Structures are given as structure tokens and as C-alpha cells.
XYZ file of C-alpha atoms in Angstrom:
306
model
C -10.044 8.073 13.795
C -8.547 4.901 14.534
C -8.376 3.314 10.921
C -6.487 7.159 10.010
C -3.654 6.266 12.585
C -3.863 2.337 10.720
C -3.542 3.821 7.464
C -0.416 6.012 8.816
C 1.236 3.139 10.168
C 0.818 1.028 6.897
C 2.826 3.917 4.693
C 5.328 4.369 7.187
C 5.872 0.306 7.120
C 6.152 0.183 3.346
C 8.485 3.385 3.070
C 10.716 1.663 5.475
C 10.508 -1.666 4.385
C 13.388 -3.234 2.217
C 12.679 -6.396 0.789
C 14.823 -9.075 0.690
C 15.808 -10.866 -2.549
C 16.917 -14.196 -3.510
C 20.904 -14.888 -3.065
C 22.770 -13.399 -5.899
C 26.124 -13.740 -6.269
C 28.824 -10.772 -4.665
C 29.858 -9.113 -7.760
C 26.098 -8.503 -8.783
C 24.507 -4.946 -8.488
C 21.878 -4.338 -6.017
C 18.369 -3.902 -7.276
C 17.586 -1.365 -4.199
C 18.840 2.078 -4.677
C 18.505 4.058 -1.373
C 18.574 7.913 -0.797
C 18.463 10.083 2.299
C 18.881 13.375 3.298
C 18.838 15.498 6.454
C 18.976 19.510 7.072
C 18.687 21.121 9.976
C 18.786 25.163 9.463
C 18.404 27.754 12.401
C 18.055 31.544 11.935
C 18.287 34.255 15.111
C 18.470 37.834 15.633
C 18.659 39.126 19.477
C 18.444 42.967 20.113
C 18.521 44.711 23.243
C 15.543 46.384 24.694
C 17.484 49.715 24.059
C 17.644 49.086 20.441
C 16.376 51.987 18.388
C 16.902 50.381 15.069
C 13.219 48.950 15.996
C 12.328 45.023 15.378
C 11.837 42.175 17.710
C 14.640 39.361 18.966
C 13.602 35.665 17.184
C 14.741 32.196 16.744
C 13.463 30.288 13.840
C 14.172 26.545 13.085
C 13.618 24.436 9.928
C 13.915 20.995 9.389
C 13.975 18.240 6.609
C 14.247 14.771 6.256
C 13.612 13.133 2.880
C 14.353 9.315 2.626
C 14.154 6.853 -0.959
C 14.244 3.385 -1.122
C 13.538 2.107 -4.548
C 13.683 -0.963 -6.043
C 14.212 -2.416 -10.016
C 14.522 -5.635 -11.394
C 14.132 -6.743 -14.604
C 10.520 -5.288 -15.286
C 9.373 -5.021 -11.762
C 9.647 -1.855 -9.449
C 8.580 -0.592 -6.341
C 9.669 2.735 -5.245
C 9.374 4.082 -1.844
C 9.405 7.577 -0.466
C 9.105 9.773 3.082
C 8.985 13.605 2.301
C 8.909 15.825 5.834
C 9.452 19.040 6.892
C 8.811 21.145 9.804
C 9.532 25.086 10.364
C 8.674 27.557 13.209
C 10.059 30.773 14.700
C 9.294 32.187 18.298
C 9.043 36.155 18.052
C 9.626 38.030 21.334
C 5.986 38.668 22.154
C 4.481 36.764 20.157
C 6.023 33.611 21.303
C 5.454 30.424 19.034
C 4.337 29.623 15.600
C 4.270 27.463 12.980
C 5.287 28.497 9.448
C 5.675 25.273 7.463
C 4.748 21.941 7.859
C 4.783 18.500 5.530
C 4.067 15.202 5.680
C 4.367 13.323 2.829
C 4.793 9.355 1.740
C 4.492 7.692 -1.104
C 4.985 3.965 -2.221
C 4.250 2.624 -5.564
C 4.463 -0.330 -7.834
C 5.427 -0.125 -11.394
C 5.552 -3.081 -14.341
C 7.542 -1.772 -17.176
C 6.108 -1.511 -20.797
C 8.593 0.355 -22.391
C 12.046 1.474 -21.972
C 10.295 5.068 -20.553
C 6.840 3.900 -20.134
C 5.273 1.654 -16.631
C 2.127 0.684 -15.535
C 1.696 2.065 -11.997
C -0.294 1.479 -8.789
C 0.288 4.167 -5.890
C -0.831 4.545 -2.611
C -0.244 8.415 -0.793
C -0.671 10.305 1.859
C -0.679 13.791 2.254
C -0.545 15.562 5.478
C 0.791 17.640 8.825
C 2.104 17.385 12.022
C 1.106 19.923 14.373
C -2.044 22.755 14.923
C -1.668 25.195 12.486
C -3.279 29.137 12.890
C -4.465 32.149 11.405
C -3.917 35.304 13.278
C -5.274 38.145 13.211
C -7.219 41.346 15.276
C -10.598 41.080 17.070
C -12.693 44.076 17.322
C -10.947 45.895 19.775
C -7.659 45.554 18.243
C -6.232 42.553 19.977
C -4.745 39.748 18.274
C -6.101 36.379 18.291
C -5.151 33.030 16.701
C -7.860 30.854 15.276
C -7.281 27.009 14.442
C -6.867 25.835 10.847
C -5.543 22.825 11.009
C -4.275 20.149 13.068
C -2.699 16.574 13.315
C -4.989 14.426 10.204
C -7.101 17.202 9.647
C -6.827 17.765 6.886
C -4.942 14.196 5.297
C -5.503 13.289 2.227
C -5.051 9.646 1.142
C -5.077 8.896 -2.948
C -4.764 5.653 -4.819
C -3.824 5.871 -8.194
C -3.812 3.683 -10.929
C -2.384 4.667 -14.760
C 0.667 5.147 -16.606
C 4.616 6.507 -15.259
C 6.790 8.673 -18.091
C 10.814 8.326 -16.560
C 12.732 9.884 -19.753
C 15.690 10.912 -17.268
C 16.538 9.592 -13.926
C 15.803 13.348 -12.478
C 12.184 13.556 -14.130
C 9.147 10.993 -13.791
C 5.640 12.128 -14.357
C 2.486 9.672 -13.082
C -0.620 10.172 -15.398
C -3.553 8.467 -13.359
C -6.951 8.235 -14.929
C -8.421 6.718 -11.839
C -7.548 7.988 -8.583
C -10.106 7.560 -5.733
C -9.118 9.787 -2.666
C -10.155 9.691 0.478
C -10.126 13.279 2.908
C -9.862 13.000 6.728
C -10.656 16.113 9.037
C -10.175 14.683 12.400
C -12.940 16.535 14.319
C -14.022 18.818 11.587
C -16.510 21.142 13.852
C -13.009 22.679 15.382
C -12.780 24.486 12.007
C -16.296 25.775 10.903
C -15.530 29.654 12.042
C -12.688 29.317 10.561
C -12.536 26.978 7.152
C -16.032 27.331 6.359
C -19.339 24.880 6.748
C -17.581 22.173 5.263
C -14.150 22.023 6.302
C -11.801 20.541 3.475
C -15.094 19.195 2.107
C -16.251 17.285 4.682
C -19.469 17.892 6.334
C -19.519 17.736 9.950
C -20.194 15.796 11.646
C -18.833 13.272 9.134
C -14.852 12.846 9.153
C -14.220 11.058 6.190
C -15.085 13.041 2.523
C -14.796 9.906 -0.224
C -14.221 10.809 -3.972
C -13.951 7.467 -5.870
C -14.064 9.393 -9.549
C -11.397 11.008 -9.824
C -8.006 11.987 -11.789
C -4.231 12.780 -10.502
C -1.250 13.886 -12.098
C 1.947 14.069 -10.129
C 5.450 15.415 -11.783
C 9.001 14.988 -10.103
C 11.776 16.954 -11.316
C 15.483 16.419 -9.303
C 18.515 17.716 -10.746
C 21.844 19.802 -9.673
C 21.196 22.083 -12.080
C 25.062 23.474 -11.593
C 27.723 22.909 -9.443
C 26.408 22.245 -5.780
C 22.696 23.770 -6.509
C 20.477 21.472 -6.503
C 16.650 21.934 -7.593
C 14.001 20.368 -6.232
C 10.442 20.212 -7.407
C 7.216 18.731 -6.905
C 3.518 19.054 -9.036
C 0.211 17.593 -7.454
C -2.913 17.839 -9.203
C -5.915 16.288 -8.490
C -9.728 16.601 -10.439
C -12.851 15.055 -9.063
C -14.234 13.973 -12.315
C -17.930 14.859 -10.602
C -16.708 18.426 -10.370
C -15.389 18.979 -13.521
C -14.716 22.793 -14.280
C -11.473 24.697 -14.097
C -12.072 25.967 -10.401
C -12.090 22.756 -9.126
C -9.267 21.701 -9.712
C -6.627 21.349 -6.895
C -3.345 21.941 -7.846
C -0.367 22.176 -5.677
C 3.763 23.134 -6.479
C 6.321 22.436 -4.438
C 9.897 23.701 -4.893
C 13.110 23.904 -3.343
C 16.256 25.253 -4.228
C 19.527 24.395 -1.948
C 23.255 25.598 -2.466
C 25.736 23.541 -0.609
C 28.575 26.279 0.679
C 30.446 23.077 1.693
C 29.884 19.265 2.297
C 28.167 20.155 5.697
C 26.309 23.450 4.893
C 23.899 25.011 2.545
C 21.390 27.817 2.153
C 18.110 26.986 0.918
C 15.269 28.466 -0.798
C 11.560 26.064 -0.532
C 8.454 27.434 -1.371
C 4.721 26.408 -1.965
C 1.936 27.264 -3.876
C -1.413 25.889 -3.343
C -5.149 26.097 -4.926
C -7.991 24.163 -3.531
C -11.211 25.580 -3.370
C -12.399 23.606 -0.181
C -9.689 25.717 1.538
C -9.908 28.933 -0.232
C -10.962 30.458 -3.308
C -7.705 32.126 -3.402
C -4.234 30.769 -4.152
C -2.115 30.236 -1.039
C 1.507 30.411 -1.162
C 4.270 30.228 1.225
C 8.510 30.899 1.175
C 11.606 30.641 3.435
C 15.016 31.045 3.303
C 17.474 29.190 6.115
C 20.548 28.769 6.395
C 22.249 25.377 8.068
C 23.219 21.877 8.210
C 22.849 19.203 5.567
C 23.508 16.071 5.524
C 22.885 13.555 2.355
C 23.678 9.995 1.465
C 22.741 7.503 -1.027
C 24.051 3.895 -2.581
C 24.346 4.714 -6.199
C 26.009 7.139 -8.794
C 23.299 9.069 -10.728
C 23.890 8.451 -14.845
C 25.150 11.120 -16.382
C 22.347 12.671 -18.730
C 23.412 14.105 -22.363
């Protein structure tokens, strides 16, 4: 799995990275516009072990770091982005788990045609930190956790070439006719009880499922859609052109909805819905709500939009 780790290293470099440009005088505007925001959101409940009101003491934590560094000049841009976010809670008797997890970057170069219209080549990843499990009961009525997933397993990497739609600085859409992807399942034979005989659609004892023919679409959408509520939303979908048919089709929506109760503090909604049939032949879903610290900062003023 060495060239997976490689292929890590090289988005994190070109998320980070911040090119330098020729000397331009003070007064000029920069081309780099740079975004980041932190939250940090904890949730508890403790109850004595006389508490007839029933329920068990818990301490959940949820965090979120989501970075931009994009760059425009003249026709030319290169946009850069780190989307991550990490949740668990540890029940009294249950002790630890995991309840959401992300790991998401994204770099891409565009070559305007039109005044809403590039030319796009974009290079993602798509993945999680830590072991993720299903629980459930064995026979005898004990509960058990069996492994899903895990660090790279599954990642998926996509390279996509096509066209970018930016009417409005808060929505971009990325139609990409050609999108090979490539699907890592770092030792896949941990999951066969569990994710079926080809986990993620790779065949142990192969790691590495390729699908050069294929299609991607992938909508933005980032507005304060009133006063201090801002929502947050993100559209994946990917077709293997030699699968064609409806069910094939992976599609995944991610949203978020956050309410800052002052310049420090916010509640949050997030929420995921997911469909690939390598995984399941149902739609998966997830949801939170937390309540915390948030922390945001950027270089620019957003335009107004009529």
C-alpha cells in the first residue's frame, strides 16, 4: 500500500501549497483567496447509577476542519480544498465508537472559456481515518462488533477531466465526461464476512479495483442562507460507463447546516446520504446534531449576489 500513502501525501502537498507569483505592485489584489474553518462541538449527559429516569451517562465529540486556498488570474485557476471531519461518543458500557468520519481533498485546475464556463482537470480523494463497525447480536444474544472499514479501505481516488458551471460564487457544478477512478481496500480479506466477496469491488486478494471509463458529476452549493445560518452542501456522483444502468450508479449528498449563536459558537446540523451498490443495495444515511465551538477565517469579502 505504499504508492496509497504516496498518493495521500501528494493531495495533502497541493492543498497546502500556495504558489508564489511574480512581484506585483502593493496596491494590487491578491490572486489567492484563502478560507478556513474550525469547530469543535462536545455533547454529555452523566446520570447516577440511582437514576430511575433510565438511559446511560455519554460523552460525544465532533470535529471539523475545512481549509480553501484558491487561486485566479486572468484565465488561469487552481483551486485547492481539505474537507475533514471526525465524530464519536463513548456510552457507559458500551465504551467507544465511531459515528462519522471524512476525509476529503480536492485540487483542480481550471482555464476559463466563458465568463461562467472553465475547462477543468481534478484530482480527488475520498476517504477515512479510523476502523469503522457494525454491531450487532450473535446467537446467544451478545453483542459483537464486526469491521467495515478502516484507514484506505475503502479510498477512492478520481481524475476528472470536463467542463466547471460557477454562475454565483456560492454554486459551481463540475460535469466530467471522463473520470477514471481508482478504489483501494487496504487488505480487503478483513471485510469478506462482513462487506461481501468483493469488498468495495475489489476482489481479494487484489487491493486496487481500476475503472478507467467512467463519468462524475460533483455540485457545490455555499451560502448563508439568512442571518448567521449558513448551508452547506455537497453532490458526488459517479457512473462506470461499463455498468451502465440506474443501480449502478453511486451517488452521494452531503449537507450541513450551522447557526452561529455568537462569533465563537454555533449549533449544527450535517448529515449524509449514500448509495453504492458495492457497499449495499440499500441507501445509507447518517445525522448529528452538536453543539460547540467555531472558529472561521478567510482573506476576502464574498460579492454580494442579486
Amino acid at each position: 500500500m505504499k504508492h496509497c500513502y504516496l498518493l495521500l501525501t501528494l493531495l495533502l502537498g497541493s492543498t497546502a501549497a500556495r504558489a508564489q507569483s511574480p512581484a506585483a505592485p502593493a496596491d494590487t489584489i491578491s490572486p489567492w483567496k484563502t478560507k478556513f474553518k474550525g469547530a469543535l462541538n462536545i455533547s454529555e449527559a452523566l446520570l447516577s447509577d440511582n437514576w430511575k429516569g433510565g438511559g446511560v451517562s455519554f460523552l460525544g465529540l465532533n470535529g471539523l476542519l475545512n481549509t480553501q486556498a484558491n487561486y485566479r488570474r486572468d484565465r488561469h485557476s487552481w483551486d485547492n480544498q481539505a474537507d475533514l471531519l471526525f465524530a464519536f461518543a463513548h456510552n457507559k458500557g458500551q465504551g467507544y465508537r465511531k459515528n462519522q468520519d471524512r476525509l476529503f481533498l480536492d485540487t483542480k485546475y481550471g482555464y476559463g472559456i466563458s465568463g461562467d464556463w472553465d475547462m477543468f482537470f481534478s484530482l480527488n480523494l475520498l476517504s477515512q481515518f479510523a476502523r469503522g463497525y457494525e454491531y450487532g447480536k450473535d446467537a446467544s444474544g451478545n453483542e459483537q462488533a464486526r469491521l467495515v472499514s478502516s484507514w484506505f479501505a475503502p479510498a477512492f481516488v478520481t481524475a476528472a477531466y470536463g467542463f466547471e458551471y460557477h454562475p454565483a460564487t456560492f454554486f459551481k457544478v463540475r460535469l466530467a465526461p471522463f473520470a477514471p477512478r481508482i478504489t483501494f481496500v487496504n487488505r480487503p480479506e478483513r471485510f469478506l464476512g462482513t462487506v461481501g466477496a468483493e469488498p468495495y469491488g475489489v476482489r481479494p486478494p487484489r487491493e486496487v479495483r481500476r475503472e478507467w471509463l467512467a463519468a462524475q458529476v460533483l455540485a457545490e452549493f455555499d451560502k448563508d442562507i439568512m442571518q448567521n445560518v449558513n448551508l452547506k452542501a455537497r453532490y458526488l456522483l459517479f457512473a462506470n460507463y461499463q455498468e451502465l444502468r440506474w443501480r449502478s450508479i453511486d451517488h452521494r449528498l452531503e449537507l450541513a447546516v450551522t447557526a452561529k449563536v455568537n462569533r465563537y459558537i454555533n449549533v449544527a446540523v450535517t448529515g449524509i446520504g449514500l448509495y453504492d451498490r458495492d457497499q449495499d443495495a440499500h441507501i445509507q444515511a447518517s445525522q448529528a446534531l452538536s453543539l460547540g465551538f467555531l472558529y472561521t477565517f478567510q482573506n476576502y469579502e464574498d460579492k454580494k449576489q442579486p
